[in-house]
Short mmCIF file of C-alpha atoms and ligand atoms in Angstrom, two decimals:
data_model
loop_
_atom_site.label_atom_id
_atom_site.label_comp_id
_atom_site.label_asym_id
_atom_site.label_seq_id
_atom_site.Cartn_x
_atom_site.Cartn_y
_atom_site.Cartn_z
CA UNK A 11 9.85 14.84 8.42
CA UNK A 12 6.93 17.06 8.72
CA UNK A 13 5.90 19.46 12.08
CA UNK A 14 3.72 17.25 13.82
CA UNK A 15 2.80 20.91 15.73
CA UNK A 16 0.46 23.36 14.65
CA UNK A 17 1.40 26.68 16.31
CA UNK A 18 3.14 25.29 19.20
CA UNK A 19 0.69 22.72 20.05
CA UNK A 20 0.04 18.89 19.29
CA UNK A 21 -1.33 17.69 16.00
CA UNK A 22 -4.72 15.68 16.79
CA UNK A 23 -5.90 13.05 14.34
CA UNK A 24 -9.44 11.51 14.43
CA UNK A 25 -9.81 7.63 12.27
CA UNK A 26 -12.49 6.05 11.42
CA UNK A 27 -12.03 2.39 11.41
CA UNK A 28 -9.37 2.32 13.78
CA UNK A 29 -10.16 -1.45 14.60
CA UNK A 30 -9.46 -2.38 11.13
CA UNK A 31 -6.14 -3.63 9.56
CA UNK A 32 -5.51 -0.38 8.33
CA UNK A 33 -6.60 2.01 10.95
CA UNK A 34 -4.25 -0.09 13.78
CA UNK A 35 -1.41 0.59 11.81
CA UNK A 36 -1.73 4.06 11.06
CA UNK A 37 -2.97 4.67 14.65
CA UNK A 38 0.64 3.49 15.72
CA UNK A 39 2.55 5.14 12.86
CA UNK A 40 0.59 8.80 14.48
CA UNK A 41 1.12 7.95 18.45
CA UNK A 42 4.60 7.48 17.24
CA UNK A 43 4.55 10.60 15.58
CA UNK A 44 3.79 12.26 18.62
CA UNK A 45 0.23 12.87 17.32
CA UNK A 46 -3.13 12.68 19.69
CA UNK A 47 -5.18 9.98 18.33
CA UNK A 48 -9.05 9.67 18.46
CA UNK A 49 -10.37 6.67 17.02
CA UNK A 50 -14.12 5.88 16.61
CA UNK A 51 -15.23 2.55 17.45
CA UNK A 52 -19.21 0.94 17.08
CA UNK A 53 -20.66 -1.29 19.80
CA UNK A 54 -20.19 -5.06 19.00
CA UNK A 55 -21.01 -7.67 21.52
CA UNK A 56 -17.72 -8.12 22.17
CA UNK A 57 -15.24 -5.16 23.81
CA UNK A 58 -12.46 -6.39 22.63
CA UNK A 59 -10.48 -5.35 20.06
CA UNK A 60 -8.42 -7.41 18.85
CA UNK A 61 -5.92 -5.02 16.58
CA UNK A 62 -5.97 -2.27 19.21
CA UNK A 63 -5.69 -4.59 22.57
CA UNK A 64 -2.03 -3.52 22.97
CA UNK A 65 -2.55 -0.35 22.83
CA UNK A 66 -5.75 0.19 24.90
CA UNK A 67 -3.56 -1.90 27.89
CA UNK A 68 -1.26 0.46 28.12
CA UNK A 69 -1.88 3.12 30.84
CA UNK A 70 0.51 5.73 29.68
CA UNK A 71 -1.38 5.63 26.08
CA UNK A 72 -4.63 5.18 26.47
CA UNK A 73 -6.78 8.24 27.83
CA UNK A 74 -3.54 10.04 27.49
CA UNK A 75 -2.60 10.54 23.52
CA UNK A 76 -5.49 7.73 22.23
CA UNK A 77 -9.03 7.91 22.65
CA UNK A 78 -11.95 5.45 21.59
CA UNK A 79 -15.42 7.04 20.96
CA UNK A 80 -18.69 5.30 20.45
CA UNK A 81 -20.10 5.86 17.04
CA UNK A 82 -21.75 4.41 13.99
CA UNK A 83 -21.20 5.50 10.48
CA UNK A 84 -25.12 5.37 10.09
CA UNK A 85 -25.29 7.92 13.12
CA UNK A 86 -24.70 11.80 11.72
CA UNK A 87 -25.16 13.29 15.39
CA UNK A 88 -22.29 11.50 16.97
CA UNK A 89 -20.29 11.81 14.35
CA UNK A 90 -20.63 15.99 14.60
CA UNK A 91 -20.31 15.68 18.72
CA UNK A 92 -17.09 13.53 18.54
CA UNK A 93 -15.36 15.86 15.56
CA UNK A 94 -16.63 18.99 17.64
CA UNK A 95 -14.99 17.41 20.78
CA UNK A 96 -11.92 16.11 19.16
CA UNK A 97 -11.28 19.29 16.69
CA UNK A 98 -9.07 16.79 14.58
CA UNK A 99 -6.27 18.62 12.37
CA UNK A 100 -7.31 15.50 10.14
CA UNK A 101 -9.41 12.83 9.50
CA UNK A 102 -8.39 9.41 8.17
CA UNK A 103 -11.49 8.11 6.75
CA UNK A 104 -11.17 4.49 6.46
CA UNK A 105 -14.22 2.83 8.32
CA UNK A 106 -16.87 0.86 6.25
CA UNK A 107 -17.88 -2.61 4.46
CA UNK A 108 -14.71 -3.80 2.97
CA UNK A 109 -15.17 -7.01 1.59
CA UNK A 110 -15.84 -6.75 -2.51
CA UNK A 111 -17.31 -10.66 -3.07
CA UNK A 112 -19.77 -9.40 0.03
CA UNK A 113 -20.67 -6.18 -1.60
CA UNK A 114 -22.46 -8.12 -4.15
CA UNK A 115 -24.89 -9.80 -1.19
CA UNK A 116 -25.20 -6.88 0.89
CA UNK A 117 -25.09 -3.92 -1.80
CA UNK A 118 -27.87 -1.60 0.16
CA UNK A 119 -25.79 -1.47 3.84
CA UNK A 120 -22.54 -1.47 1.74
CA UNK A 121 -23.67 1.56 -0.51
CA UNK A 122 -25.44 3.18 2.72
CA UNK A 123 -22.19 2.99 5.20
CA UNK A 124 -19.45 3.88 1.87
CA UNK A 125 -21.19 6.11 -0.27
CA UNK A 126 -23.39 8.12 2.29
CA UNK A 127 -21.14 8.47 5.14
CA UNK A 128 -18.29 9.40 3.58
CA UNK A 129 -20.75 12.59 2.72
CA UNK A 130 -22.48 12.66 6.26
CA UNK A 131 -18.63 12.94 7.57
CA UNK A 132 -17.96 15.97 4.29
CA UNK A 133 -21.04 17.81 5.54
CA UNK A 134 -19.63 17.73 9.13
CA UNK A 135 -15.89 19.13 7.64
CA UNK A 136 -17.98 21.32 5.51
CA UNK A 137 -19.26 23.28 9.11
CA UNK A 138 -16.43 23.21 11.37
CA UNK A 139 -14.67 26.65 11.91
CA UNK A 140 -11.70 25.20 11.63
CA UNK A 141 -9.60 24.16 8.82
CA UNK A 142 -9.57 19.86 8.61
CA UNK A 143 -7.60 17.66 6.33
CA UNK A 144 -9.27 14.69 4.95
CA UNK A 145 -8.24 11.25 3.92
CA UNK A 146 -10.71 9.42 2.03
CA UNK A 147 -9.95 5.57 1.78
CA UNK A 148 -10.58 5.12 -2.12
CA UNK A 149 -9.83 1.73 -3.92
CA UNK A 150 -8.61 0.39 -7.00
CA UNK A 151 -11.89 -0.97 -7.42
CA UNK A 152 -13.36 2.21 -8.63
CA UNK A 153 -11.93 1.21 -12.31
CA UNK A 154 -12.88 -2.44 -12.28
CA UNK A 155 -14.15 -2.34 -16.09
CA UNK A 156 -10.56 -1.53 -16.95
CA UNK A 157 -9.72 0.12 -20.51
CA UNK A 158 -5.97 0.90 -19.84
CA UNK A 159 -3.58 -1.15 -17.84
CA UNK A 160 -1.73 0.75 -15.33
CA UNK A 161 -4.31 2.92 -14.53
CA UNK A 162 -3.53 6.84 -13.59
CA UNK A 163 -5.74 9.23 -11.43
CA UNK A 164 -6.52 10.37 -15.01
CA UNK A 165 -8.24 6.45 -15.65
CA UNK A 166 -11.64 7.03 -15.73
CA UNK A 167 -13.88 5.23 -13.07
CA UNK A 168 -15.75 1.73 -14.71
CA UNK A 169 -16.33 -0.31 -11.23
CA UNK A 170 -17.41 -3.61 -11.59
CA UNK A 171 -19.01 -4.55 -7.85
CA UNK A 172 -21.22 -2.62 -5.71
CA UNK A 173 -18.44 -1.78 -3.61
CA UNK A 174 -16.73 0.06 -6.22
CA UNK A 175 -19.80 2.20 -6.71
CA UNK A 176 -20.33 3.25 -3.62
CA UNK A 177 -16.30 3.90 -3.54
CA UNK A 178 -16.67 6.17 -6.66
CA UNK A 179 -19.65 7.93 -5.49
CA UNK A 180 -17.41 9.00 -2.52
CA UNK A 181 -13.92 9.34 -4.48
CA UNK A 182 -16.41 11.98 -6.41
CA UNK A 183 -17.75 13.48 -3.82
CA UNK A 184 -14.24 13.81 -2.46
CA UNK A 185 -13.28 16.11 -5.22
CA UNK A 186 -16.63 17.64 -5.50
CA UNK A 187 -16.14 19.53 -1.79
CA UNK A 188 -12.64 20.17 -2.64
CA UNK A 189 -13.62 21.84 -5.63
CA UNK A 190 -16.59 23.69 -4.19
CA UNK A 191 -16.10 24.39 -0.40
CA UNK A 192 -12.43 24.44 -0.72
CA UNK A 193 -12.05 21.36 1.43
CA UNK A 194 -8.77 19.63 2.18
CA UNK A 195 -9.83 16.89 0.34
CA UNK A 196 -7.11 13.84 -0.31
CA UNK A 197 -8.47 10.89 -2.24
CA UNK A 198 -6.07 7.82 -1.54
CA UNK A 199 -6.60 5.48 -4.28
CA UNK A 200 -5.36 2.65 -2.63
CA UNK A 201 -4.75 -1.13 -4.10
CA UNK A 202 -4.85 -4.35 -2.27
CA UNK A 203 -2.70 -4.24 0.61
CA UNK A 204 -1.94 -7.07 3.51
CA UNK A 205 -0.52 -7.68 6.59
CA UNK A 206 -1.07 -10.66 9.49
CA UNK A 207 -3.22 -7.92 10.62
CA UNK A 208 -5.61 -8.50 7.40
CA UNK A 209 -8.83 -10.33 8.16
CA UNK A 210 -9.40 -13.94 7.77
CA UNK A 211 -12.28 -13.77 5.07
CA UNK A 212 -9.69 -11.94 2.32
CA UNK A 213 -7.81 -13.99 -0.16
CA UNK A 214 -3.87 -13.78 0.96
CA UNK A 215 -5.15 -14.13 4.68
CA UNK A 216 -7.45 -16.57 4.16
CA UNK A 217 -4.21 -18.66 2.15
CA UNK A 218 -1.40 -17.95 4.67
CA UNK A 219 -3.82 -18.62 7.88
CA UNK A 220 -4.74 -22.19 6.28
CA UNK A 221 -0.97 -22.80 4.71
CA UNK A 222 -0.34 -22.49 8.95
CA UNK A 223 -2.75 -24.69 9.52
CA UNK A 224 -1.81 -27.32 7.42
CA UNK A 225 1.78 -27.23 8.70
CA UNK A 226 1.29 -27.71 11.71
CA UNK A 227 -1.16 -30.53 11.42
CA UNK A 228 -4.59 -28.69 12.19
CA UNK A 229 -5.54 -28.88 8.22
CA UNK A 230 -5.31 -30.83 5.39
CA UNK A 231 -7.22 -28.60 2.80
CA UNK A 232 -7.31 -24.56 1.24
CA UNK A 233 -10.46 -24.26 -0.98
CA UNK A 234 -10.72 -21.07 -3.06
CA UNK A 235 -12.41 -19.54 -5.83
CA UNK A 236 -10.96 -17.87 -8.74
CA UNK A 237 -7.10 -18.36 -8.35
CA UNK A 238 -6.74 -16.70 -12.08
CA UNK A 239 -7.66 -13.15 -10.82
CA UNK A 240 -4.65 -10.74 -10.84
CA UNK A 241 -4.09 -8.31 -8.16
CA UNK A 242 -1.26 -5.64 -7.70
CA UNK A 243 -0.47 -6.23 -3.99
CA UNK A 244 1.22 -4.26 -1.55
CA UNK A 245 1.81 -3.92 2.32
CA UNK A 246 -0.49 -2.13 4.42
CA UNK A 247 2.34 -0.33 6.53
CA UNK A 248 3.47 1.27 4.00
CA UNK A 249 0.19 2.16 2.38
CA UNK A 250 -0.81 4.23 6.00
CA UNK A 251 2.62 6.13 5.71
CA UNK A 252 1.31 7.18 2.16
CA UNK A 253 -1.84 8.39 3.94
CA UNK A 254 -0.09 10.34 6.41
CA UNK A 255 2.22 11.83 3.98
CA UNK A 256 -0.51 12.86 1.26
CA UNK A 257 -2.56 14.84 4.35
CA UNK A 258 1.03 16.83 5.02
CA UNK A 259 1.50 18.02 1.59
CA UNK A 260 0.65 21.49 1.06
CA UNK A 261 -2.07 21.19 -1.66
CA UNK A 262 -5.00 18.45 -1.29
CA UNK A 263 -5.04 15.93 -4.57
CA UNK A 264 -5.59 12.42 -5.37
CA UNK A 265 -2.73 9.77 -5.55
CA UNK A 266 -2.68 6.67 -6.58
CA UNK A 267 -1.01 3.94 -4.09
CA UNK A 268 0.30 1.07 -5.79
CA UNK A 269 3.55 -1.55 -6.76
CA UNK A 270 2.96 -1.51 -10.19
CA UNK A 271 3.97 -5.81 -9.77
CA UNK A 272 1.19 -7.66 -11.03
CA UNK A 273 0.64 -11.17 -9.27
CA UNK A 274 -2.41 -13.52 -9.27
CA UNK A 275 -3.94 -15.36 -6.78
CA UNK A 276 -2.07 -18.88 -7.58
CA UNK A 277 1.38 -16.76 -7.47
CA UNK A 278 0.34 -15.97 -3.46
CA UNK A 279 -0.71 -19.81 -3.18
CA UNK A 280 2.82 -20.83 -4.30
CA UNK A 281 4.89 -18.16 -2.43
CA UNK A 282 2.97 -19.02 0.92
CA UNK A 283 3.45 -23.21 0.40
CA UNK A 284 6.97 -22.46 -0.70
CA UNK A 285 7.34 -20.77 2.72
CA UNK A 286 6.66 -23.60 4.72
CA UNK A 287 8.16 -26.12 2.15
CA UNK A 288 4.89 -28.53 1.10
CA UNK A 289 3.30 -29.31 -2.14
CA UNK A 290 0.65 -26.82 -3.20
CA UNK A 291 -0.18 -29.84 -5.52
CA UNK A 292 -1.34 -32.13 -2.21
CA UNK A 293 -3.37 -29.59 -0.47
CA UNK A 294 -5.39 -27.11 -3.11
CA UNK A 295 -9.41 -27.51 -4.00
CA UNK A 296 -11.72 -25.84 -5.53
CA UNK A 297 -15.48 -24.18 -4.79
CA UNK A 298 -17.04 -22.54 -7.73
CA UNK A 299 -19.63 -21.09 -5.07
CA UNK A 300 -16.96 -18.53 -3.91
CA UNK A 301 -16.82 -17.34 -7.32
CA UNK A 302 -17.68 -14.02 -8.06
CA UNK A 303 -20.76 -12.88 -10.06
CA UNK A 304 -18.06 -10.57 -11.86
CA UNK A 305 -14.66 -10.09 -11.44
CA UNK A 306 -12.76 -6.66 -12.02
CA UNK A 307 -10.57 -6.47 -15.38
CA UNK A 308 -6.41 -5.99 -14.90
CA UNK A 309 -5.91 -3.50 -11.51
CA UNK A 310 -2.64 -2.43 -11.90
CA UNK A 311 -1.46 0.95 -10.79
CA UNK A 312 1.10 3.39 -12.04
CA UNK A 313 2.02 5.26 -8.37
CA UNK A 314 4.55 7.85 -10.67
CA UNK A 315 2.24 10.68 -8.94
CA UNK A 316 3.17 9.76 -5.50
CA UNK A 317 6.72 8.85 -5.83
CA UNK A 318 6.94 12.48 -7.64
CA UNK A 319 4.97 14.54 -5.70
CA UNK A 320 5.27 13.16 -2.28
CA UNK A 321 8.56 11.10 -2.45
CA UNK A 322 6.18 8.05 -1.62
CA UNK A 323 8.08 4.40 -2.78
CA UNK A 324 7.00 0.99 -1.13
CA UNK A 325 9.68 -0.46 0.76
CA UNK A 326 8.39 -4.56 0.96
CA UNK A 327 8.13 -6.88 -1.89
CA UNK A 328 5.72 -9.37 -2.64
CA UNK A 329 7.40 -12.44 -1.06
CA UNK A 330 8.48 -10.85 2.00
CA UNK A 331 4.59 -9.91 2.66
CA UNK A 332 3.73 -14.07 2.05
CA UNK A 333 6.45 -14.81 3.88
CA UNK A 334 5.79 -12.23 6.87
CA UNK A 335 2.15 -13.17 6.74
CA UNK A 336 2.90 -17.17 6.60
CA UNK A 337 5.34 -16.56 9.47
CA UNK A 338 3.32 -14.71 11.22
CA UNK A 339 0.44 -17.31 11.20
CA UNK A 340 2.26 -20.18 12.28
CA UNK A 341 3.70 -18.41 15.53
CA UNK A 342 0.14 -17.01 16.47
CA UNK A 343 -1.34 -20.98 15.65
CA UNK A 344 1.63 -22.14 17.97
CA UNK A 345 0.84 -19.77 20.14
CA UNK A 346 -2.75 -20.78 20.54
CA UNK A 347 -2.11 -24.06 20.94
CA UNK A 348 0.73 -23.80 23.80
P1 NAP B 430 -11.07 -3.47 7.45
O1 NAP B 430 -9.93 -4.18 8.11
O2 NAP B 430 -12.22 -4.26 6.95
O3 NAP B 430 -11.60 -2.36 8.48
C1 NAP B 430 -12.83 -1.70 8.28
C2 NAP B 430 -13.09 -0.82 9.49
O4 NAP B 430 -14.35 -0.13 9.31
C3 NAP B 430 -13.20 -1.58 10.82
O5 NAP B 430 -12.62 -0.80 11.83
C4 NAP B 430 -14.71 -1.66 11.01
O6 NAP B 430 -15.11 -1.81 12.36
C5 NAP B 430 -15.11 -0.28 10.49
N1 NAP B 430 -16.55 -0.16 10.17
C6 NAP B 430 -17.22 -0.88 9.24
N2 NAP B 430 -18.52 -0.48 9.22
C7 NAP B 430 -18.65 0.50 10.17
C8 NAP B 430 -19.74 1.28 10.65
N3 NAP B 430 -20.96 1.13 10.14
N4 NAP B 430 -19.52 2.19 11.62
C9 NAP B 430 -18.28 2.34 12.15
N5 NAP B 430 -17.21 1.61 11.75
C10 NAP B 430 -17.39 0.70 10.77
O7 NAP B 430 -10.54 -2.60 6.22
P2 NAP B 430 -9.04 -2.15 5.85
O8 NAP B 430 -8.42 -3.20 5.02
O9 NAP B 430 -8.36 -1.64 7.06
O10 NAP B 430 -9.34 -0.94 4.84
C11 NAP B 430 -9.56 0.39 5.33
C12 NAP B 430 -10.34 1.18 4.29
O11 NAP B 430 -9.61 1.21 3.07
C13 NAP B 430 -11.70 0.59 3.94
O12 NAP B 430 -12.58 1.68 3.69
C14 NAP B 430 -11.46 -0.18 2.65
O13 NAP B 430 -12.65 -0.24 1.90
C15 NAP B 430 -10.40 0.70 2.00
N6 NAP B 430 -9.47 -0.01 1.13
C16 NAP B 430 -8.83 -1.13 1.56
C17 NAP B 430 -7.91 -1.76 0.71
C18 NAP B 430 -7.14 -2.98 1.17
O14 NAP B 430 -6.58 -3.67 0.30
N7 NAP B 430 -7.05 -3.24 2.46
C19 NAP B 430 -7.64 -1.22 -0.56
C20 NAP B 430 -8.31 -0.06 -0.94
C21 NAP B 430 -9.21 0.55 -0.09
P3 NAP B 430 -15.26 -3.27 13.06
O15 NAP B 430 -13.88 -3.64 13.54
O16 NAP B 430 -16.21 -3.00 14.15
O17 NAP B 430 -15.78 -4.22 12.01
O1 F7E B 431 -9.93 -11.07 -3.32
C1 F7E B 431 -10.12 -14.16 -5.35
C2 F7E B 431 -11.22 -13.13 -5.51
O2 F7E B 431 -11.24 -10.53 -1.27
C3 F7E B 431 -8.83 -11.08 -4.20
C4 F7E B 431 -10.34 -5.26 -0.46
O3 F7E B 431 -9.41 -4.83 0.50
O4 F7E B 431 -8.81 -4.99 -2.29
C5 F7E B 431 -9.62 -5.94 -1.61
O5 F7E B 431 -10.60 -6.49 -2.48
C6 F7E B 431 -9.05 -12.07 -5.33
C7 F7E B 431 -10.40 -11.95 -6.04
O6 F7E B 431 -9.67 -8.80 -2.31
C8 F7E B 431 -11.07 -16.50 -2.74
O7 F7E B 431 -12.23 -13.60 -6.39
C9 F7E B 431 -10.31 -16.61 -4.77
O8 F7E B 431 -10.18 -12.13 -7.42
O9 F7E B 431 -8.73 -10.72 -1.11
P1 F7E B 431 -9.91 -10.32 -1.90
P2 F7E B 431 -10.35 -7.82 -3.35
O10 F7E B 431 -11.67 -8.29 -3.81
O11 F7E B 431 -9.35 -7.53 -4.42
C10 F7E B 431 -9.51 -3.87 -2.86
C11 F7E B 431 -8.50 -2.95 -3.50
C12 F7E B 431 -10.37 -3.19 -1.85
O12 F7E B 431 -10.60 -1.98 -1.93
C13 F7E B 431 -11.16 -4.05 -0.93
O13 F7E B 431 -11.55 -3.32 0.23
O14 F7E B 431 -9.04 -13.40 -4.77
N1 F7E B 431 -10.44 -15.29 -4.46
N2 F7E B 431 -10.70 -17.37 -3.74
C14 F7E B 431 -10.90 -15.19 -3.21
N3 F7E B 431 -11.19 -14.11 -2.45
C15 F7E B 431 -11.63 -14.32 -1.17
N4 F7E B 431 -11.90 -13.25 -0.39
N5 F7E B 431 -11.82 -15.60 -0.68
C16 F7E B 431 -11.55 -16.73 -1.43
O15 F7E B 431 -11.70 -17.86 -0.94
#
């Protein structure tokens, strides 16, 4: 395990996104680690946080080892004040518009909150006297256009959704400051992962929340899209444990963070109705409005790099994330209705 100490004192971590799927989880994995964590958080209308709630209850955490900051991607100034006040050992980059389909309807604010504030926060790096480590949150979606099937760090970059643009704009930019300003610089080049923690409006969430419903007698229907796309699908706890470790390695480089299993969207419909034992047959429809305008070619990755470099090896299979997330569903549904 690495020092979680730099000379004696404690390691301090800032995220970015830290109400999202991922950034809960890794904010745990670091408090467990001893870490202090700083998370930046914008202003919604409402305060609470859904992912974090159990952690911002709990009076010997919060204000203690984890902080919450005000702050907008959009907003350069607070960014700088809250790095300057936090002097973070590293940054885990991971806020912005993450939904691909949406990309396509809201390119400008997706390009403007990916693309340009992953530089606004390099800029910021780029001045401090201190020496940060960076995590960028990249995505398989950077090679969309596909020409080789699994793709390397070496796979050139063909995205296929506005999204992935803006995500290779940054992955670039990523290794643009760690080529010329020496930056710690890691590019995470993460594909789809899941968790009960994912939210509602992505595919396996969307399928295991309304598999609940229908089992317990609150649905009768799951409408998708495109059930023929093929996705290589991991879990997000052990994609933020690849973060981590990539930021401790001596030299800064870019990994790839993959299963190298290929599944498509029908395989995750059948795994989460085998779960809870009903006909996907009965209960499946169709709506050719959430198709796509384009859909990416074959993501599949080939995470040798990692596993080489780093030692990095998911630990949880396909069907025990349907299964987790089905589970996981039904008890918060029962929950909510006890
Ligand atoms: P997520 O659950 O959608 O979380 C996104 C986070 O970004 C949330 O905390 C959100 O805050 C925050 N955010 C969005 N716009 C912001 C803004 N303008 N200012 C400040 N914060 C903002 O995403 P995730 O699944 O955890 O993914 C984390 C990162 O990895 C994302 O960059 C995503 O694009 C990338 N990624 C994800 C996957 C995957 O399969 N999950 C794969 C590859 C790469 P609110 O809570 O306020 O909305
Ligand atoms: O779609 C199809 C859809 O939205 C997966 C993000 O985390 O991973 C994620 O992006 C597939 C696509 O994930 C519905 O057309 C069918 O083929 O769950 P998704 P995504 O687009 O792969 C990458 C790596 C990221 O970086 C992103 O941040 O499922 N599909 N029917 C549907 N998708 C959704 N959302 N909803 C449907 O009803």
């Amino acid at each position: 395990m690495a020092e979680t100490t730099v000379n004696g004192s404690e390691r301090v971590a800032l995220i970015t996104g830290v109400t999202g799927q991922d950034g809960s989880y890794l904010c745990e994995l670091l408090l467990k680690k001893g870490y202090k964590v700083h998370g930046i958080v914008r202003r919604t209308s409402n305060v609470q946080r859904l992912r974090l709630e159990h952690l911002r209850t709990m009076p010997e955490v919060y204000g203690k080892s984890f902080f919450l900051h005000y702050g907008d991607l959009s907003d350069a100034t607070t960014l700088r004040r809250i790095i300057h006040l936090a002097r973070p050992d590293e940054i885990y980059h991971l806020a912005g518009q993450s939904h691909v389909g949406l990309s396509f309807e809201i390119p400008e604010s997706t390009c403007e909150e990916i693309a340009m504030a992953t530089l606004r926060l390099l800029e910021i790096c780029r001045d401090q006297p201190h020496p940060i480590h960076f995590y960028h949150a990249s995505t398989s979606e950077i090679f969309g256009f596909v020409k080789e099937s699994p793709q390397t760090e070496e796979t050139p970059f063909r995205p296929s959704s506005p999204y992935g643009c803006a995500k290779a704009f940054a992955t670039d930019m990523g290794r643009v400051y760690r080529a010329g300003y020496n930056l710690f610089v890691c590019n995470g080049i993460l594909y789809n992962h899941e968790s009960p923690r994912r939210g509602e409006n992505f595919v396996t969430r969307k399928i295991s929340r309304q598999v609940a419903r229908i089992k317990l007698g609150m649905a009768d229907k799951l409408t998708l899209g495109n059930v023929h796309g093929r996705r290589d699908w991991g879990h997000a706890q052990d994609y933020v444990e690849a973060m981590w470790l990539m930021l401790q390695h001596p030299t800064p480089d870019d990994y790839i963070v993959a299963t190298g299993k290929s599944h498509s969207v029908m395989d995750f419909v059948e795994a989460a109705f085998a779960v809870v034992g009903l006909p996907w047959e009965k209960h499946l429809e169709f709506d050719r409005s959430i198709e796509r305008p384009i859909e990416p070619a074959r993501l599949l990755g080939d995470a040798g790099k990692i596993e080489r470099v780093i030692g990095w090896k998911p630990k949880r299979t396909f069907e025990m994330l349907a299964t987790e997330m089905v589970e996981a569903d039904l008890a918060d549904l029962a929950d909510l209705r006890s």
